[in-house]
DNA sequence: GTATCTGCAAACCCTTTGCAATAAG
DNA sequence: CTTATTGCAAAGGGTTTGCAGATAC
C-alpha cells in the first residue's frame, strides 16, 4: 500500500499561457521587492510549481526539474520558503513523515481526503470550517491563525480493488 | 519562538493508584497475549505513558525515564508501536517535523489547538466533526476511517507576552 | 565589482537497524 | 536453555548548511 500515485502532477508545459506569464512576472516583482535576485533556478522552480495541479514533495519537484533545467535539491529547499512567502506555494502536512506542498490557487481554503491505500489526495471545501475555527478559538481564548481538516480512508477505486 | 513548554507532562508518580495498577496489568496481559515478554523496560515506558496527561515526544519520554529507570531511545522507539497496538498510546501528527504522542483516554475523539509561539497543545472536542466527516466522505464516494482537525494560532499567554 | 546565489558534500535531526550481550520464560 | 529484548553505535531518510565558485545587478 501507499505507493506513489502514478499521475505525475507536473504538466509538460504551456509556457506561453498568458496566466503563467502574468504569475511569473508577479513572482519576479516579488523577488525584486525583497531584494532577492531573479535567477534562472528560482524561475524554473516557480514555473514548475505554477504549472502544477496537485500535491507534491521535494523529490517529485526535483525530478520534474531534472528534465527541464536541472536545479539542485539545496536550491529547491532554499526556494520553497520564498515561494510560500510569495503566496504561490503552501505546505501540506500529511501524516507520512515528510513535507508536501501544493500550489495556492486564489484564496479558497480547502481540506484533504487522503486515501490510506494508494496515497492519493483529494480536495474538498466546507464553508463551516472557518466558522468552526473562529468559534472554538473564541471559546478557548485563542487567537487563531489557521486550521487544517483532513479525512483519511479509502478512495472509491481502492474500495473496489481491495476485495 | 517555539521553545518547549515548561510544563513537564510526566507526573512524579502515584504508582499505587489502583487505576494505574489495573492498566499496567492489562498491558502485561496484552504483552503475554502477543507472546511478547514483560520486561522492566516495557513496564517503565508504559508506566510513564500511563502517568502522562499531555502530549509528548520521544525525547521528553526519554528524559522522563532517565530519572526513573533508564531506558534507551532504541527501546522507546521499539516499544511505541506496541503501546499503540495495545491502545494505550496514539500518535499525534503536529506540524513541526517530528512525532508526538498522547495517552489514549477512552474513546473520546478530540482535536488540537496548537500555539505557534510556545508550542503548547490544547484540546477541544466538537461533536460536529464526526458528522462532517461522514457527510463529506459520502459526497466524495470515500470510505472514511478517521479525521483530524487542528487549529493553530496564539494562546492567551503568548498573546499577552508577545507585545 | 560586489554581494547574493548556486551546487556539492558534509552536517543535522529524528528514527530505524545490526549485533553482541543480557534476561525472560 | 532458548529466544526475545536490550543498549550501543552505525546507518537511514529528509532537510539544512558551510563553502568556493558562479552569477545577477
mmCIF file of C-alpha atoms (C1' of nucleotides) in Angstrom:
data_model
loop_
_atom_site.group_PDB
_atom_site.id
_atom_site.type_symbol
_atom_site.label_atom_id
_atom_site.label_comp_id
_atom_site.label_asym_id
_atom_site.label_seq_id
_atom_site.Cartn_x
_atom_site.Cartn_y
_atom_site.Cartn_z
ATOM 1 C CA UNK A 1 0.000 0.000 0.000
ATOM 2 C CA UNK A 2 0.797 3.681 -0.171
ATOM 3 C CA UNK A 3 2.816 3.544 -3.348
ATOM 4 C CA UNK A 4 3.052 6.870 -5.087
ATOM 5 C CA UNK A 5 0.113 7.750 -7.244
ATOM 6 C CA UNK A 6 1.096 7.294 -10.849
ATOM 7 C CA UNK A 7 -0.393 10.568 -12.013
ATOM 8 C CA UNK A 8 2.580 12.841 -12.228
ATOM 9 C CA UNK A 9 1.444 16.236 -11.123
ATOM 10 C CA UNK A 10 3.709 18.374 -13.253
ATOM 11 C CA UNK A 11 2.409 19.254 -16.653
ATOM 12 C CA UNK A 12 4.606 19.182 -19.686
ATOM 13 C CA UNK A 13 4.189 22.930 -20.024
ATOM 14 C CA UNK A 14 2.239 25.570 -21.721
ATOM 15 C CA UNK A 15 4.856 28.190 -21.161
ATOM 16 C CA UNK A 16 3.043 30.610 -23.380
ATOM 17 C CA UNK A 17 -0.041 30.571 -21.237
ATOM 18 C CA UNK A 18 -0.699 34.249 -20.512
ATOM 19 C CA UNK A 19 -1.792 33.404 -16.968
ATOM 20 C CA UNK A 20 1.526 31.720 -16.324
ATOM 21 C CA UNK A 21 3.375 34.687 -17.760
ATOM 22 C CA UNK A 22 1.478 37.040 -15.515
ATOM 23 C CA UNK A 23 2.173 34.927 -12.447
ATOM 24 C CA UNK A 24 5.834 34.624 -13.309
ATOM 25 C CA UNK A 25 6.044 38.381 -13.677
ATOM 26 C CA UNK A 26 4.421 38.871 -10.344
ATOM 27 C CA UNK A 27 6.887 36.411 -8.808
ATOM 28 C CA UNK A 28 9.791 38.356 -10.305
ATOM 29 C CA UNK A 29 8.366 41.544 -8.880
ATOM 30 C CA UNK A 30 8.059 39.858 -5.539
ATOM 31 C CA UNK A 31 11.706 38.822 -5.652
ATOM 32 C CA UNK A 32 12.819 42.341 -6.550
ATOM 33 C CA UNK A 33 10.657 43.843 -3.841
ATOM 34 C CA UNK A 34 12.521 41.706 -1.320
ATOM 35 C CA UNK A 35 15.916 42.447 -2.917
ATOM 36 C CA UNK A 36 16.165 38.825 -3.857
ATOM 37 C CA UNK A 37 17.781 38.118 -7.186
ATOM 38 C CA UNK A 38 15.853 36.812 -10.140
ATOM 39 C CA UNK A 39 17.810 33.695 -11.018
ATOM 40 C CA UNK A 40 17.290 31.022 -13.622
ATOM 41 C CA UNK A 41 16.923 28.463 -10.848
ATOM 42 C CA UNK A 42 14.233 30.368 -8.984
ATOM 43 C CA UNK A 43 12.359 30.931 -12.203
ATOM 44 C CA UNK A 44 12.493 27.231 -13.081
ATOM 45 C CA UNK A 45 11.248 26.216 -9.697
ATOM 46 C CA UNK A 46 8.464 28.777 -9.687
ATOM 47 C CA UNK A 47 7.409 27.756 -13.161
ATOM 48 C CA UNK A 48 7.285 24.072 -12.245
ATOM 49 C CA UNK A 49 5.207 24.903 -9.203
ATOM 50 C CA UNK A 50 2.892 27.191 -11.144
ATOM 51 C CA UNK A 51 2.309 24.520 -13.755
ATOM 52 C CA UNK A 52 1.460 22.046 -11.052
ATOM 53 C CA UNK A 53 -2.061 20.990 -10.303
ATOM 54 C CA UNK A 54 -1.659 18.573 -7.457
ATOM 55 C CA UNK A 55 0.296 17.832 -4.338
ATOM 56 C CA UNK A 56 3.947 17.025 -4.488
ATOM 57 C CA UNK A 57 7.041 16.640 -2.363
ATOM 58 C CA UNK A 58 10.578 17.884 -2.858
ATOM 59 C CA UNK A 59 11.648 14.727 -4.611
ATOM 60 C CA UNK A 60 8.924 14.990 -7.189
ATOM 61 C CA UNK A 61 9.713 18.616 -7.810
ATOM 62 C CA UNK A 62 13.384 17.743 -8.170
ATOM 63 C CA UNK A 63 12.618 15.030 -10.721
ATOM 64 C CA UNK A 64 10.276 17.308 -12.625
ATOM 65 C CA UNK A 65 13.012 19.905 -12.864
ATOM 66 C CA UNK A 66 15.641 17.404 -13.881
ATOM 67 C CA UNK A 67 14.066 17.124 -17.305
ATOM 68 C CA UNK A 68 13.831 20.856 -17.674
ATOM 69 C CA UNK A 69 16.781 22.786 -16.415
ATOM 70 C CA UNK A 70 18.347 20.973 -13.507
ATOM 71 C CA UNK A 71 18.275 22.558 -10.103
ATOM 72 C CA UNK A 72 19.873 21.105 -7.003
ATOM 73 C CA UNK A 73 17.755 19.987 -4.100
ATOM 74 C CA UNK A 74 19.531 22.521 -1.933
ATOM 75 C CA UNK A 75 18.185 25.280 -4.143
ATOM 76 C CA UNK A 76 14.731 23.776 -4.087
ATOM 77 C CA UNK A 77 14.789 23.664 -0.314
ATOM 78 C CA UNK A 78 16.063 27.230 -0.219
ATOM 79 C CA UNK A 79 13.476 28.473 -2.687
ATOM 80 C CA UNK A 80 10.431 26.895 -1.103
ATOM 81 C CA UNK A 81 10.190 29.399 1.762
ATOM 82 C CA UNK A 82 10.352 32.202 -0.774
ATOM 83 C CA UNK A 83 7.530 30.681 -2.796
ATOM 84 C CA UNK A 84 5.490 30.297 0.340
ATOM 85 C CA UNK A 85 6.162 33.893 1.295
ATOM 86 C CA UNK A 86 5.178 34.924 -2.216
ATOM 87 C CA UNK A 87 1.853 33.173 -1.730
ATOM 88 C CA UNK A 88 2.472 30.747 -4.590
ATOM 89 C CA UNK A 89 3.022 27.658 -2.531
ATOM 90 C CA UNK A 90 1.574 26.181 0.632
ATOM 91 C CA UNK A 91 2.969 23.481 2.847
ATOM 92 C CA UNK A 92 0.722 20.477 3.272
ATOM 93 C CA UNK A 93 1.316 18.364 6.333
ATOM 94 C CA UNK A 94 0.393 14.817 5.563
ATOM 95 C CA UNK A 95 0.859 12.079 8.058
ATOM 96 C CA UNK A 96 3.666 10.292 6.308
ATOM 97 C CA UNK A 97 6.744 11.848 7.810
ATOM 98 C CA UNK A 98 7.862 14.361 5.241
ATOM 99 C CA UNK A 99 6.702 17.608 3.739
ATOM 100 C CA UNK A 100 4.342 18.006 0.845
ATOM 101 C CA UNK A 101 3.383 21.135 -0.983
ATOM 102 C CA UNK A 102 0.673 22.395 -3.221
ATOM 103 C CA UNK A 103 0.197 25.390 -5.372
ATOM 104 C CA UNK A 104 -2.033 28.052 -3.880
ATOM 105 C CA UNK A 105 -4.982 28.923 -6.090
ATOM 106 C CA UNK A 106 -6.516 32.149 -5.017
ATOM 107 C CA UNK A 107 -7.843 32.419 -1.509
ATOM 108 C CA UNK A 108 -10.014 29.337 -1.323
ATOM 109 C CA UNK A 109 -9.271 27.250 1.677
ATOM 110 C CA UNK A 110 -9.706 23.574 1.150
ATOM 111 C CA UNK A 111 -9.213 20.385 3.056
ATOM 112 C CA UNK A 112 -7.917 16.990 2.094
ATOM 113 C CA UNK A 113 -9.164 13.473 1.796
ATOM 114 C CA UNK A 114 -6.245 11.068 1.849
ATOM 115 C CA UNK A 115 -6.546 7.502 0.638
ATOM 116 C CA UNK A 116 -4.670 5.268 3.061
ATOM 117 C CA UNK A 117 -4.256 2.650 0.372
ATOM 118 C CA UNK A 118 -2.978 4.474 -2.715
ATOM 119 C CA UNK A 119 -1.843 7.686 -1.025
ATOM 120 C CA UNK A 120 -3.732 9.950 -3.372
ATOM 121 C CA UNK A 121 -5.084 13.231 -2.127
ATOM 122 C CA UNK A 122 -8.492 14.600 -2.954
ATOM 123 C CA UNK A 123 -9.698 18.060 -2.113
ATOM 124 C CA UNK A 124 -12.900 19.460 -0.807
ATOM 125 C CA UNK A 125 -14.028 22.603 0.899
ATOM 126 C CA UNK A 126 -16.504 23.129 3.644
ATOM 127 C CA UNK A 127 -17.711 26.611 4.430
ATOM 128 C CA UNK A 128 -18.465 25.574 8.013
ATOM 129 C CA UNK A 129 -14.843 25.077 8.917
ATOM 130 C CA UNK A 130 -13.666 28.691 9.093
ATOM 131 C CA UNK A 131 -16.718 29.426 11.203
ATOM 132 C CA UNK A 132 -15.918 26.500 13.483
ATOM 133 C CA UNK A 133 -12.313 27.678 13.734
ATOM 134 C CA UNK A 134 -13.394 31.101 14.870
ATOM 135 C CA UNK A 135 -15.942 29.819 17.335
ATOM 136 C CA UNK A 136 -13.568 27.403 19.018
ATOM 137 C CA UNK A 137 -10.733 29.890 19.166
ATOM 138 C CA UNK A 138 -13.002 32.361 20.894
ATOM 139 C CA UNK A 139 -14.201 29.780 23.371
ATOM 140 C CA UNK A 140 -10.646 28.814 24.211
ATOM 141 C CA UNK A 141 -9.243 32.331 24.443
ATOM 142 C CA UNK A 142 -7.028 31.755 21.459
ATOM 143 C CA UNK A 143 -6.098 33.944 18.508
ATOM 144 C CA UNK A 144 -6.466 31.561 15.589
ATOM 145 C CA UNK A 145 -4.268 31.827 12.532
ATOM 146 C CA UNK A 146 -5.461 28.870 10.538
ATOM 147 C CA UNK A 147 -6.810 25.385 10.630
ATOM 148 C CA UNK A 148 -6.461 22.042 8.977
ATOM 149 C CA UNK A 149 -9.039 19.361 8.423
ATOM 150 C CA UNK A 150 -8.061 16.037 6.982
ATOM 151 C CA UNK A 151 -10.059 12.897 6.441
ATOM 152 C CA UNK A 152 -8.428 9.602 5.664
ATOM 153 C CA UNK A 153 -9.885 6.383 4.411
ATOM 154 C CA UNK A 154 -10.313 4.500 1.178
ATOM 155 C CA UNK A 155 -10.992 6.138 -2.141
ATOM 156 C CA UNK A 156 -13.607 4.703 -4.463
ATOM 157 C CA UNK A 157 -11.020 2.996 -6.634
ATOM 158 C CA UNK A 158 -9.225 1.259 -3.774
ATOM 159 C CA UNK A 159 -12.516 0.303 -2.210
ATOM 160 C CA UNK A 160 -13.367 -1.611 -5.343
ATOM 161 C CA UNK A 161 -9.992 -3.249 -5.868
ATOM 162 C CA UNK A 162 -9.373 -4.095 -2.233
ATOM 163 C CA UNK A 163 -11.674 -7.038 -2.256
ATOM 164 C CA UNK B 1 9.765 31.141 19.261
ATOM 165 C CA UNK B 2 8.563 27.585 19.672
ATOM 166 C CA UNK B 3 10.631 26.743 22.704
ATOM 167 C CA UNK B 4 9.323 23.781 24.574
ATOM 168 C CA UNK B 5 6.541 24.444 27.007
ATOM 169 C CA UNK B 6 7.909 24.346 30.509
ATOM 170 C CA UNK B 7 5.080 22.268 31.884
ATOM 171 C CA UNK B 8 6.550 18.847 32.063
ATOM 172 C CA UNK B 9 3.848 16.386 31.183
ATOM 173 C CA UNK B 10 5.010 13.434 33.229
ATOM 174 C CA UNK B 11 3.763 13.303 36.744
ATOM 175 C CA UNK B 12 6.033 12.394 39.602
ATOM 176 C CA UNK B 13 4.000 9.262 40.136
ATOM 177 C CA UNK B 14 1.277 7.799 42.161
ATOM 178 C CA UNK B 15 2.359 4.278 41.490
ATOM 179 C CA UNK B 16 -0.126 2.942 43.977
ATOM 180 C CA UNK B 17 -3.049 4.367 42.085
ATOM 181 C CA UNK B 18 -5.359 1.380 41.613
ATOM 182 C CA UNK B 19 -6.304 2.607 38.133
ATOM 183 C CA UNK B 20 -2.668 2.606 37.139
ATOM 184 C CA UNK B 21 -2.225 -0.877 38.552
ATOM 185 C CA UNK B 22 -5.174 -2.114 36.614
ATOM 186 C CA UNK B 23 -3.919 -0.597 33.382
ATOM 187 C CA UNK B 24 -0.449 -1.967 33.932
ATOM 188 C CA UNK B 25 -1.913 -5.391 34.467
ATOM 189 C CA UNK B 26 -3.917 -5.146 31.321
ATOM 190 C CA UNK B 27 -0.774 -4.083 29.464
ATOM 191 C CA UNK B 28 1.079 -7.110 30.810
ATOM 192 C CA UNK B 29 -1.771 -9.322 29.682
ATOM 193 C CA UNK B 30 -1.606 -7.720 26.286
ATOM 194 C CA UNK B 31 2.112 -8.461 26.058
ATOM 195 C CA UNK B 32 1.626 -12.077 27.035
ATOM 196 C CA UNK B 33 -1.253 -12.480 24.610
ATOM 197 C CA UNK B 34 1.120 -11.437 21.824
ATOM 198 C CA UNK B 35 3.959 -13.620 23.130
ATOM 199 C CA UNK B 36 5.891 -10.502 23.895
ATOM 200 C CA UNK B 37 7.978 -10.568 27.027
ATOM 201 C CA UNK B 38 7.139 -8.499 30.058
ATOM 202 C CA UNK B 39 10.374 -6.608 30.602
ATOM 203 C CA UNK B 40 11.390 -3.972 33.098
ATOM 204 C CA UNK B 41 11.937 -1.547 30.205
ATOM 205 C CA UNK B 42 8.493 -2.025 28.714
ATOM 206 C CA UNK B 43 6.906 -1.655 32.100
ATOM 207 C CA UNK B 44 8.790 1.572 32.770
ATOM 208 C CA UNK B 45 7.796 3.031 29.437
ATOM 209 C CA UNK B 46 4.179 2.007 29.803
ATOM 210 C CA UNK B 47 4.044 3.432 33.291
ATOM 211 C CA UNK B 48 5.499 6.754 32.195
ATOM 212 C CA UNK B 49 2.983 6.941 29.387
ATOM 213 C CA UNK B 50 0.094 5.968 31.627
ATOM 214 C CA UNK B 51 1.042 8.623 34.149
ATOM 215 C CA UNK B 52 1.165 11.207 31.411
ATOM 216 C CA UNK B 53 -1.565 13.750 30.933
ATOM 217 C CA UNK B 54 -0.427 15.704 27.906
ATOM 218 C CA UNK B 55 1.352 15.448 24.594
ATOM 219 C CA UNK B 56 4.967 14.475 24.408
ATOM 220 C CA UNK B 57 7.657 13.379 22.013
ATOM 221 C CA UNK B 58 10.268 10.656 22.271
ATOM 222 C CA UNK B 59 12.836 12.999 23.736
ATOM 223 C CA UNK B 60 10.556 14.031 26.546
ATOM 224 C CA UNK B 61 9.675 10.457 27.296
ATOM 225 C CA UNK B 62 13.362 9.561 27.286
ATOM 226 C CA UNK B 63 14.171 12.341 29.742
ATOM 227 C CA UNK B 64 11.263 11.396 31.963
ATOM 228 C CA UNK B 65 12.541 7.838 32.113
ATOM 229 C CA UNK B 66 16.100 8.888 32.756
ATOM 230 C CA UNK B 67 15.188 9.912 36.266
ATOM 231 C CA UNK B 68 13.323 6.674 36.873
ATOM 232 C CA UNK B 69 14.947 3.598 35.478
ATOM 233 C CA UNK B 70 16.841 4.489 32.352
ATOM 234 C CA UNK B 71 15.725 3.065 29.048
ATOM 235 C CA UNK B 72 17.482 3.598 25.755
ATOM 236 C CA UNK B 73 15.822 5.539 22.988
ATOM 237 C CA UNK B 74 16.011 2.468 20.793
ATOM 238 C CA UNK B 75 13.807 0.631 23.256
ATOM 239 C CA UNK B 76 11.425 3.543 23.427
ATOM 240 C CA UNK B 77 11.128 3.594 19.663
ATOM 241 C CA UNK B 78 10.643 -0.159 19.647
ATOM 242 C CA UNK B 79 8.047 -0.071 22.404
ATOM 243 C CA UNK B 80 5.891 2.714 20.995
ATOM 244 C CA UNK B 81 4.270 0.577 18.293
ATOM 245 C CA UNK B 82 3.385 -1.967 20.946
ATOM 246 C CA UNK B 83 1.779 0.684 23.121
ATOM 247 C CA UNK B 84 -0.178 1.937 20.150
ATOM 248 C CA UNK B 85 -1.312 -1.589 19.336
ATOM 249 C CA UNK B 86 -2.296 -2.026 22.958
ATOM 250 C CA UNK B 87 -4.495 1.049 22.677
ATOM 251 C CA UNK B 88 -2.588 2.947 25.337
ATOM 252 C CA UNK B 89 -0.886 5.453 23.075
ATOM 253 C CA UNK B 90 -1.832 7.401 19.979
ATOM 254 C CA UNK B 91 0.406 9.149 17.511
ATOM 255 C CA UNK B 92 -0.253 12.857 17.122
ATOM 256 C CA UNK B 93 0.896 14.479 13.927
ATOM 257 C CA UNK B 94 1.848 18.043 14.654
ATOM 258 C CA UNK B 95 3.267 20.338 12.065
ATOM 259 C CA UNK B 96 6.755 20.554 13.446
ATOM 260 C CA UNK B 97 8.569 17.767 11.724
ATOM 261 C CA UNK B 98 8.639 15.001 14.278
ATOM 262 C CA UNK B 99 6.274 12.672 16.005
ATOM 263 C CA UNK B 100 4.304 13.391 19.128
ATOM 264 C CA UNK B 101 2.233 11.052 21.175
ATOM 265 C CA UNK B 102 -0.535 11.192 23.696
ATOM 266 C CA UNK B 103 -2.081 8.781 26.024
ATOM 267 C CA UNK B 104 -5.422 7.442 24.859
ATOM 268 C CA UNK B 105 -8.231 8.088 27.299
ATOM 269 C CA UNK B 106 -11.252 6.043 26.436
ATOM 270 C CA UNK B 107 -12.893 6.607 23.102
ATOM 271 C CA UNK B 108 -13.358 10.360 23.079
ATOM 272 C CA UNK B 109 -12.137 11.942 19.908
ATOM 273 C CA UNK B 110 -10.672 15.365 20.337
ATOM 274 C CA UNK B 111 -8.896 17.956 18.270
ATOM 275 C CA UNK B 112 -5.958 20.221 18.971
ATOM 276 C CA UNK B 113 -5.223 23.881 19.278
ATOM 277 C CA UNK B 114 -1.520 24.491 18.790
ATOM 278 C CA UNK B 115 0.180 27.693 19.895
ATOM 279 C CA UNK B 116 2.628 28.733 17.193
ATOM 280 C CA UNK B 117 4.643 30.690 19.712
ATOM 281 C CA UNK B 118 5.177 28.383 22.691
ATOM 282 C CA UNK B 119 4.275 25.098 21.011
ATOM 283 C CA UNK B 120 1.810 24.060 23.645
ATOM 284 C CA UNK B 121 -1.169 21.948 22.695
ATOM 285 C CA UNK B 122 -4.672 22.460 23.966
ATOM 286 C CA UNK B 123 -7.536 20.097 23.372
ATOM 287 C CA UNK B 124 -11.138 20.537 22.499
ATOM 288 C CA UNK B 125 -13.860 18.435 21.016
ATOM 289 C CA UNK B 126 -16.580 19.335 18.591
ATOM 290 C CA UNK B 127 -19.463 16.990 18.064
ATOM 291 C CA UNK B 128 -19.994 18.373 14.566
ATOM 292 C CA UNK B 129 -16.754 16.973 13.234
ATOM 293 C CA UNK B 130 -17.632 13.288 13.023
ATOM 294 C CA UNK B 131 -20.849 14.288 11.307
ATOM 295 C CA UNK B 132 -18.947 16.452 8.871
ATOM 296 C CA UNK B 133 -16.509 13.633 8.238
ATOM 297 C CA UNK B 134 -19.307 11.273 7.341
ATOM 298 C CA UNK B 135 -21.114 13.739 5.162
ATOM 299 C CA UNK B 136 -18.063 14.681 3.135
ATOM 300 C CA UNK B 137 -16.927 11.107 2.730
ATOM 301 C CA UNK B 138 -20.327 10.195 1.351
ATOM 302 C CA UNK B 139 -20.320 13.124 -1.045
ATOM 303 C CA UNK B 140 -16.887 12.174 -2.334
ATOM 304 C CA UNK B 141 -17.505 8.447 -2.622
ATOM 305 C CA UNK B 142 -14.972 7.715 0.068
ATOM 306 C CA UNK B 143 -14.950 5.253 2.948
ATOM 307 C CA UNK B 144 -13.695 7.387 5.803
ATOM 308 C CA UNK B 145 -11.606 5.903 8.590
ATOM 309 C CA UNK B 146 -10.874 8.993 10.626
ATOM 310 C CA UNK B 147 -10.276 12.693 10.612
ATOM 311 C CA UNK B 148 -8.078 15.320 12.113
ATOM 312 C CA UNK B 149 -8.886 18.921 12.864
ATOM 313 C CA UNK B 150 -6.214 21.270 14.098
ATOM 314 C CA UNK B 151 -6.258 24.977 14.754
ATOM 315 C CA UNK B 152 -3.084 26.951 15.197
ATOM 316 C CA UNK B 153 -2.555 30.441 16.491
ATOM 317 C CA UNK B 154 -1.551 32.206 19.677
ATOM 318 C CA UNK B 155 -2.566 31.048 23.110
ATOM 319 C CA UNK B 156 -3.794 33.564 25.655
ATOM 320 C CA UNK B 157 -0.460 33.655 27.449
ATOM 321 C CA UNK B 158 1.626 34.296 24.333
ATOM 322 C CA UNK B 159 -0.881 36.848 23.110
ATOM 323 C CA UNK B 160 -0.238 38.847 26.234
ATOM 324 C CA UNK B 161 3.533 38.492 26.336
ATOM 325 C CA UNK B 162 4.125 38.970 22.625
ATOM 326 C CA UNK B 163 3.694 42.671 22.740
ATOM 327 C "C1'" DG C 1 32.979 44.778 -8.981
ATOM 328 C "C1'" DT C 2 30.418 43.034 -5.129
ATOM 329 C "C1'" DA C 3 27.068 40.645 -2.734
ATOM 330 C "C1'" DT C 4 23.927 37.020 -3.470
ATOM 331 C "C1'" DC C 5 23.019 32.552 -5.122
ATOM 332 C "C1'" DT C 6 24.329 28.009 -6.563
ATOM 333 C "C1'" DG C 7 25.935 23.098 -6.259
ATOM 334 C "C1'" DC C 8 28.285 19.992 -3.685
ATOM 335 C "C1'" DA C 9 29.111 17.468 0.160
ATOM 336 C "C1'" DA C 10 29.054 17.336 4.906
ATOM 337 C "C1'" DA C 11 26.265 18.039 8.867
ATOM 338 C "C1'" DC C 12 21.847 17.530 11.276
ATOM 339 C "C1'" DC C 13 17.873 15.643 13.400
ATOM 340 C "C1'" DC C 14 14.784 12.063 14.195
ATOM 341 C "C1'" DT C 15 14.150 7.297 13.548
ATOM 342 C "C1'" DT C 16 15.487 2.544 12.412
ATOM 343 C "C1'" DT C 17 18.557 -1.370 12.478
ATOM 344 C "C1'" DG C 18 22.621 -4.906 13.107
ATOM 345 C "C1'" DC C 19 24.923 -7.039 16.567
ATOM 346 C "C1'" DA C 20 26.781 -8.983 20.764
ATOM 347 C "C1'" DA C 21 25.490 -9.165 25.496
ATOM 348 C "C1'" DT C 22 21.575 -9.806 28.647
ATOM 349 C "C1'" DA C 23 17.491 -11.522 30.614
ATOM 350 C "C1'" DA C 24 12.623 -13.522 30.315
ATOM 351 C "C1'" DG C 25 10.146 -17.722 30.230
ATOM 352 C "C1'" DC D 1 18.448 -23.455 27.944
ATOM 353 C "C1'" DT D 2 16.422 -20.971 24.216
ATOM 354 C "C1'" DT D 3 14.891 -16.994 22.079
ATOM 355 C "C1'" DA D 4 13.293 -12.312 22.590
ATOM 356 C "C1'" DT D 5 14.902 -7.971 24.120
ATOM 357 C "C1'" DT D 6 18.284 -4.641 25.268
ATOM 358 C "C1'" DG D 7 21.919 -0.908 24.564
ATOM 359 C "C1'" DC D 8 25.096 0.765 21.681
ATOM 360 C "C1'" DA D 9 26.618 2.659 17.726
ATOM 361 C "C1'" DA D 10 26.167 2.839 12.968
ATOM 362 C "C1'" DA D 11 23.058 3.546 9.139
ATOM 363 C "C1'" DG D 12 18.958 5.754 7.039
ATOM 364 C "C1'" DG D 13 15.864 9.301 5.232
ATOM 365 C "C1'" DG D 14 14.603 14.046 4.762
ATOM 366 C "C1'" DT D 15 16.262 18.698 5.444
ATOM 367 C "C1'" DT D 16 19.791 22.273 6.393
ATOM 368 C "C1'" DT D 17 24.208 24.461 5.988
ATOM 369 C "C1'" DG D 18 29.357 25.912 5.046
ATOM 370 C "C1'" DC D 19 31.998 26.976 1.472
ATOM 371 C "C1'" DA D 20 34.208 28.043 -3.015
ATOM 372 C "C1'" DG D 21 32.934 29.138 -7.484
ATOM 373 C "C1'" DA D 22 29.326 31.229 -10.471
ATOM 374 C "C1'" DT D 23 26.177 34.927 -11.493
ATOM 375 C "C1'" DA D 24 22.743 38.849 -11.000
ATOM 376 C "C1'" DC D 25 22.766 43.545 -10.650
#
